[in-house]
Coordinates of C-alpha atoms in Angstrom, one line a residue:
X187 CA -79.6 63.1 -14.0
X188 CA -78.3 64.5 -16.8
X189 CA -75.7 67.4 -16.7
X190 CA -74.2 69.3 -19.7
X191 CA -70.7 69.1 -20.8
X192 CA -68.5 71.8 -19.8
X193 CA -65.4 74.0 -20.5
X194 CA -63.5 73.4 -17.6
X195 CA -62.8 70.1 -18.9
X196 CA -60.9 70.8 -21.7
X197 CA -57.8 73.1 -21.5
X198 CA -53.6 72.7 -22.2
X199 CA -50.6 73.8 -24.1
X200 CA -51.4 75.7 -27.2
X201 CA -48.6 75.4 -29.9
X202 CA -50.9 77.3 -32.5
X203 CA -54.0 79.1 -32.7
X204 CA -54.6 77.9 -36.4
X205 CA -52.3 74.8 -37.7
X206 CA -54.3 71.8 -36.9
X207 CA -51.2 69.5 -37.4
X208 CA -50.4 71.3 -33.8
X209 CA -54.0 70.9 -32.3
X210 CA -54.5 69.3 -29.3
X211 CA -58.0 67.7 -28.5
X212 CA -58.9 70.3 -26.1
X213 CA -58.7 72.9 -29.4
X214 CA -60.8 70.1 -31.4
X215 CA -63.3 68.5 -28.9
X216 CA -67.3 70.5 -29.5
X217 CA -69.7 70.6 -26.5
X218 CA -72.7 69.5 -27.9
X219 CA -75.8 68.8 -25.5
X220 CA -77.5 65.7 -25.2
X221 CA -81.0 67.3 -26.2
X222 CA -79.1 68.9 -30.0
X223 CA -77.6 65.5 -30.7
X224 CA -78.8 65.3 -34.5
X225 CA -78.1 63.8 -37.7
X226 CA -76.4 67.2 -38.7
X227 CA -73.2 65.9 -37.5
X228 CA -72.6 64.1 -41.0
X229 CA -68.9 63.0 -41.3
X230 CA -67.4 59.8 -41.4
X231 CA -66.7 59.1 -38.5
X232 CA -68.1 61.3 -35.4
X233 CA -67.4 60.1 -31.2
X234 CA -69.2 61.2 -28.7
X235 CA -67.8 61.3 -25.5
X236 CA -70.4 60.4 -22.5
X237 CA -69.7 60.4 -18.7
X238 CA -71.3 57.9 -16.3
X239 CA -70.7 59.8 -13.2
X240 CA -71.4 56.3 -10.8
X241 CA -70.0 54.6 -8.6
X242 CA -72.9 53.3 -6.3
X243 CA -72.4 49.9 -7.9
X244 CA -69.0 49.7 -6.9
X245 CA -70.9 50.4 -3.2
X246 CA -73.1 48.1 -3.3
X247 CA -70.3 45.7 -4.1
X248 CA -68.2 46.4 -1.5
X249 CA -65.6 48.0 -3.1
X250 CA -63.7 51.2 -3.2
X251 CA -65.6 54.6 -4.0
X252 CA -64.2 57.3 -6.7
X253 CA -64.7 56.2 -10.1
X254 CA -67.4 58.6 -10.2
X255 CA -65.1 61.2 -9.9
X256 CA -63.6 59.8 -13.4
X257 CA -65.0 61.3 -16.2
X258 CA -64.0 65.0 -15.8
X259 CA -60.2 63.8 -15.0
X260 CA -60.1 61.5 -17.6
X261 CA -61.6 64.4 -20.3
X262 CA -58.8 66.7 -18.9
X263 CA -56.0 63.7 -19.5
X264 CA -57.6 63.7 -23.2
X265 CA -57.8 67.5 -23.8
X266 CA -53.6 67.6 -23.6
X267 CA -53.3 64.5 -26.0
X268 CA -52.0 65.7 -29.8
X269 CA -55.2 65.6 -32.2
X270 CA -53.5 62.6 -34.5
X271 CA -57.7 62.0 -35.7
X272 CA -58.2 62.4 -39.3
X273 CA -59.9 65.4 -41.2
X274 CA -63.2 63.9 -41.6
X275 CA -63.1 63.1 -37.8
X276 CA -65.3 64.8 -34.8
X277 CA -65.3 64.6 -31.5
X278 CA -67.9 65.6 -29.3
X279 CA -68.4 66.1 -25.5
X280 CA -71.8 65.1 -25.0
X281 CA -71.6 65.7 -21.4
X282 CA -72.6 63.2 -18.2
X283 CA -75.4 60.6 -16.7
X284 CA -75.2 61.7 -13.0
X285 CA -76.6 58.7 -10.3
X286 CA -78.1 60.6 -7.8
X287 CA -77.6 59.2 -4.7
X288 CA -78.7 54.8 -4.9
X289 CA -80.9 55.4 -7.9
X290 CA -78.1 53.6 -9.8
X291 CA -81.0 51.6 -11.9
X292 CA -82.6 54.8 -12.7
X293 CA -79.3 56.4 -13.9
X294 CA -78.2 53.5 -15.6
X295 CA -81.3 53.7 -18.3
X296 CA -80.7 57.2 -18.5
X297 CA -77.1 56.3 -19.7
X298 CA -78.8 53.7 -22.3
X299 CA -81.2 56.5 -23.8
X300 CA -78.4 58.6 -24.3
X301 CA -76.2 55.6 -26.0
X302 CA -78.8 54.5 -27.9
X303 CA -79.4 58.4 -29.2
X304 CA -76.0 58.8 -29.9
X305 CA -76.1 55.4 -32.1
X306 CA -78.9 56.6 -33.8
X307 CA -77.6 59.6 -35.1
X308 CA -74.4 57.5 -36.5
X309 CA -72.3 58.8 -33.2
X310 CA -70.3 56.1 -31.7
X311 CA -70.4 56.1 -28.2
X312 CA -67.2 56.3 -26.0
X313 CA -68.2 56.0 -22.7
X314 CA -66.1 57.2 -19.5
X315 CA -67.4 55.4 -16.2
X316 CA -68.2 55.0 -13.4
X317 CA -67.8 51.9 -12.2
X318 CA -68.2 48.6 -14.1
X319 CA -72.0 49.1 -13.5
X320 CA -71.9 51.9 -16.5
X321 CA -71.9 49.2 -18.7
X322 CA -75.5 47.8 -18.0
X323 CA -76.8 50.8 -19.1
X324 CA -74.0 51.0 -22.3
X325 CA -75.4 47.5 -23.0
X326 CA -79.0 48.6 -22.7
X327 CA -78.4 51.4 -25.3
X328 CA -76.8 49.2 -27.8
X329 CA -79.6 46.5 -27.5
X330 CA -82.3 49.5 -28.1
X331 CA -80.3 50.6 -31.0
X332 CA -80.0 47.1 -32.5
X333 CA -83.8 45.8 -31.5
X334 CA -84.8 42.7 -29.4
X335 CA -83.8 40.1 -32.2
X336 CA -80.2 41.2 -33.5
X337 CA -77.2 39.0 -32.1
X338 CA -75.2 40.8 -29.6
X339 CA -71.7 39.7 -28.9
X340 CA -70.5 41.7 -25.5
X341 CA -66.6 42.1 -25.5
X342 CA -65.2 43.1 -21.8
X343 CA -61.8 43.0 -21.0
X344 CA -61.5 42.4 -17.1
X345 CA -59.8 40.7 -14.3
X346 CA -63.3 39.5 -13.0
X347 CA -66.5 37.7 -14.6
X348 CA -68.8 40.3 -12.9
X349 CA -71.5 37.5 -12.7
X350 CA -72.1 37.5 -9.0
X351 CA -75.8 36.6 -7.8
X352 CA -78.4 39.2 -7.6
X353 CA -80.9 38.2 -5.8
X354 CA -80.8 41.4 -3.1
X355 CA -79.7 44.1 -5.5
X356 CA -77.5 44.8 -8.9
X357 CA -73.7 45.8 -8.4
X358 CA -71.1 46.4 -10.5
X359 CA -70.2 42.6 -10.0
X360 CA -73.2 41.4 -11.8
X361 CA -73.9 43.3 -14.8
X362 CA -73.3 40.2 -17.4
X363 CA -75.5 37.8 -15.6
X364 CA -78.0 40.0 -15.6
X365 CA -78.0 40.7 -19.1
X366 CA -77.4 36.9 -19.7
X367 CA -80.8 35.8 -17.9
X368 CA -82.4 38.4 -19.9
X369 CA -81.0 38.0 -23.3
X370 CA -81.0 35.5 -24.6
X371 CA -79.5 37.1 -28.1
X372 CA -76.3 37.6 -25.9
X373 CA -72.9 36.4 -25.6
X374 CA -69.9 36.9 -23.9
X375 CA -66.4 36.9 -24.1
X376 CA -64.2 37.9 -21.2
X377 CA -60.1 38.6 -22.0
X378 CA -58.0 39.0 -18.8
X379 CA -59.5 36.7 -16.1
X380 CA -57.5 36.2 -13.3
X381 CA -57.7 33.1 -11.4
X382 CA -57.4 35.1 -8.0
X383 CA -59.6 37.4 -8.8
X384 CA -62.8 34.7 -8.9
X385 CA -64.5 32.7 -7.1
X386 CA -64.7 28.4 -8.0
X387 CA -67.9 29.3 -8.1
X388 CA -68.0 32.2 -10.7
X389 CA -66.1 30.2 -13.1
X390 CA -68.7 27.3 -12.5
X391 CA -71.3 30.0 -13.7
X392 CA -69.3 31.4 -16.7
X393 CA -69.3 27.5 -17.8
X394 CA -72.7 26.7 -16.9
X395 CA -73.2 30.4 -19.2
X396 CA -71.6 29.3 -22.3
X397 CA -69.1 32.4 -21.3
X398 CA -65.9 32.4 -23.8
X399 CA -62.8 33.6 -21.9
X400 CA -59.0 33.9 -21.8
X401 CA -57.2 33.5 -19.1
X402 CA -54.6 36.3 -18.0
X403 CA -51.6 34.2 -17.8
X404 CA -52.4 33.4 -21.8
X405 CA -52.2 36.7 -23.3
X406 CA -49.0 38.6 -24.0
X407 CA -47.7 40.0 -26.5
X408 CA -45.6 37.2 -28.0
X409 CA -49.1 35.2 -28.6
X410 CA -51.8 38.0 -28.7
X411 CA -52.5 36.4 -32.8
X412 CA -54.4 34.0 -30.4
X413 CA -56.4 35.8 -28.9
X414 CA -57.4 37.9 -31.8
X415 CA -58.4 34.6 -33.2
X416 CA -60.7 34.0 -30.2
X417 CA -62.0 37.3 -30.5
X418 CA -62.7 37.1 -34.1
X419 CA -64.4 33.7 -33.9
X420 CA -66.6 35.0 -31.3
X421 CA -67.8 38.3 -33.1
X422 CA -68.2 36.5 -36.3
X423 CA -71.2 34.6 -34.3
X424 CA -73.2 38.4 -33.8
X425 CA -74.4 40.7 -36.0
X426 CA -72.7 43.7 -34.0
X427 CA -70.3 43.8 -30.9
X428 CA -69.8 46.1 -27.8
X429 CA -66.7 46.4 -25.7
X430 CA -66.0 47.5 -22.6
X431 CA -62.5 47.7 -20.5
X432 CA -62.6 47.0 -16.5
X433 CA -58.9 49.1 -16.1
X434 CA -58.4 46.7 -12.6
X435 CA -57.4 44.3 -15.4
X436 CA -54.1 46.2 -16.1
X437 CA -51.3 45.6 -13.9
X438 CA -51.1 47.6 -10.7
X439 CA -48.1 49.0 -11.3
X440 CA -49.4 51.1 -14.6
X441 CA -53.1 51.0 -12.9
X442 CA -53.0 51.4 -9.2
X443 CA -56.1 53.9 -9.1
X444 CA -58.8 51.1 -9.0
X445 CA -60.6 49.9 -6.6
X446 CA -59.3 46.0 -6.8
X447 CA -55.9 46.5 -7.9
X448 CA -54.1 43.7 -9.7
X449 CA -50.0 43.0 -9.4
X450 CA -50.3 40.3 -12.3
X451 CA -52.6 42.4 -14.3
X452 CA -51.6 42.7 -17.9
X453 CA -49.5 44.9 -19.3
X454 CA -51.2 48.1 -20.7
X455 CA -49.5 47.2 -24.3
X456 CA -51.6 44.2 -25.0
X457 CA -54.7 46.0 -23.5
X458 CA -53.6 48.7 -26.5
X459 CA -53.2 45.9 -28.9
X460 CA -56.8 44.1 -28.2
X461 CA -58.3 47.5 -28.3
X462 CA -56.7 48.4 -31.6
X463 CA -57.9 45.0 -33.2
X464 CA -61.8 45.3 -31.7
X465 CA -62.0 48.7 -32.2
X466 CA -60.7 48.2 -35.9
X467 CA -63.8 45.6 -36.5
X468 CA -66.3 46.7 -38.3
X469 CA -69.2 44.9 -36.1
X470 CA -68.0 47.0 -33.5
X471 CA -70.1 49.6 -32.3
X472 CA -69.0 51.2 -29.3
X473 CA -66.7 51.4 -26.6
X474 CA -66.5 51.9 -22.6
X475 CA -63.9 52.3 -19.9
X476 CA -64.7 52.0 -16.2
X477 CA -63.4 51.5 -12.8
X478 CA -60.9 54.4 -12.6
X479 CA -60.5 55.9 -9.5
X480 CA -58.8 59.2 -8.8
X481 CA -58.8 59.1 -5.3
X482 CA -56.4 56.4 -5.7
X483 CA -54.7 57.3 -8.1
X484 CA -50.9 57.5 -7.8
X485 CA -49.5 60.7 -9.8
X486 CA -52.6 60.3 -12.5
X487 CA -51.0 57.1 -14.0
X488 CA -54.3 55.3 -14.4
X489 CA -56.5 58.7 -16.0
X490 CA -53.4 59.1 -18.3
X491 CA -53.7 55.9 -19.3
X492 CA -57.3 55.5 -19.5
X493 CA -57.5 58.7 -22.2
X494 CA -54.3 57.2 -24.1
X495 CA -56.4 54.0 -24.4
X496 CA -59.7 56.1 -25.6
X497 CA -57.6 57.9 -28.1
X498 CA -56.6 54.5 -29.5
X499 CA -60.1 53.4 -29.6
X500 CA -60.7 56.4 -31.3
X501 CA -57.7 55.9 -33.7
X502 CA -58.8 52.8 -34.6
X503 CA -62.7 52.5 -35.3
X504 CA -62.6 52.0 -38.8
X505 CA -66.4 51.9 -39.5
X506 CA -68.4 55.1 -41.5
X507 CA -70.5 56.6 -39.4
X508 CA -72.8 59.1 -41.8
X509 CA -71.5 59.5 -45.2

């Protein structure tokens, strides 16, 4: 299931050969396999880049195939971004967790070995899905990392709950129930839901869950000091925090490869701002985008914004990570 980063995703302009103030991240981004991942990267502050090549949950849910097609476009949409990280910085492509055909559980613990590997040798994870499923196994990696008693705050930035029953089988619409029957040491906080885009039902379960959320309608720009305040209240209640973004909860407009598109999504600024903020925490320990699609993509509007929004998670985690 695993499969080793390569050079095809990384190539651009090239404005100089040796002035790093003109690097772009395909001239700064190391393949490093999965196996060599070691304390030996020891810099302040090292990312390692990890596809999730999935999007049998987004089957299973009756949605629209593709985001498994994601990470490679969304690592070529990086590789012509300016390199804007600082000196002590490092990026590495760690490569992907492939699911081979419906062995989505299977690839999804795979993808929590690998997260939990890179946490362990003080490399925070960015992962590039998939479909919302990556996130059980970015969830499963950060619990292994933090052990069975440690409080975990889960941060996901979505349209949708995702806590749909799952009696018959997982999805990518039930990820946060799960891990909220199981884990107890959980919690969750949801920024983005749409009203149309639940159920009565699912918001009767987020209650009955003790889930924190804002609505979609209540965060712009002009009041996004409110919701920082919720998101700060909520992490201060766990020793660590994870976030994820769902891109279906940016506006169709900037996001139309997805495969539930939304036309009163947010707007991809204040999706920039609440990244900046989380990211900037120092409880914060890694980071995951799913859901894009470039089958659907219009004119690579939603991979270029997906990698401006990993470089600003990237710009923005503050913490050290091995010095």
């Amino acid at each position: 299931m695993y499969n080793q980063p390569s050079k095809n995703n990384w190539f651009g302009r090239i404005d100089s050969e040796t002035d790093i103030l003109s690097f772009r991240f395909h001239q700064q981004v190391q393949l490093v396999d999965l196996p060599s991942v070691t304390h030996s990267f020891d810099v302040k502050k090292t990312f390692g880049l990890i596809g999730f090549q999935c999007d049998e949950g987004v089957r299973r849910n009756q949605g629209r195939r593709g985001a498994a097609k994601a990470p490679d476009a969304v690592r070529q949409a990086i590789g012509k971004l300016p390199w804007h990280l600082p000196g002590n910085a490092q990026v590495l492509d760690i490569g992907d967790i492939e699911c081979l055909g419906d062995r989505m559980e299977e690839a999804q613990a795979e993808l929590g070995k690998a997260v939990s590997s890179l946490l362990n040798n003080k490399i925070c994870p960015i992962i590039i899905g998939g479909g919302h499923e990556t996130f059980y196994g970015h969830y499963l990696g950060a619990r292994e990392f933090m052990g069975p008693a440690a409080r975990l705050g889960i941060i996901n930035i979505d349209a949708h709950f995702d806590m749909r029953p799952y009696d018959q089988e997982s999805s990518s619409g039930t990820m946060f129930k799960q891990i909220l029957d199981q884990d107890q040491n959980c919690g969750y906080l949801c920024l983005g839901i749409q009203k149309l885009g639940n159920t009565a039902a699912l918001f009767e379960t987020a209650e009955n869950y003790n889930v924190k959320y804002v609505m979609e309608e209540n965060l712009a720009s002009s009041d996004i000091a409110k919701a920082f305040n919720e998101v700060d209240s909520f992490a201060s209640q766990y020793d660590a925090t994870i976030l994820t973004l769902c891109t279906d909860v940016i506006g169709s407009a900037y996001a139309p490869g997805v495969s539930a598109p939304a036309p009163f999504g947010l707007d991809p600024k204040v999706v920039r701002l609440l990244i900046q903020h989380i990211a900037s925490k120092d409880k914060t320990l890694s980071f995951d985008v799913c859901e894009v699609n470039p089958d659907l993509d219009e004119n690579k509007k939603t991979v270029t914004l997906a990698a401006h929004l990993i470089n600003t998670a990237l710009m923005n985690f503050e913490y050290s990570r091995g010095g």
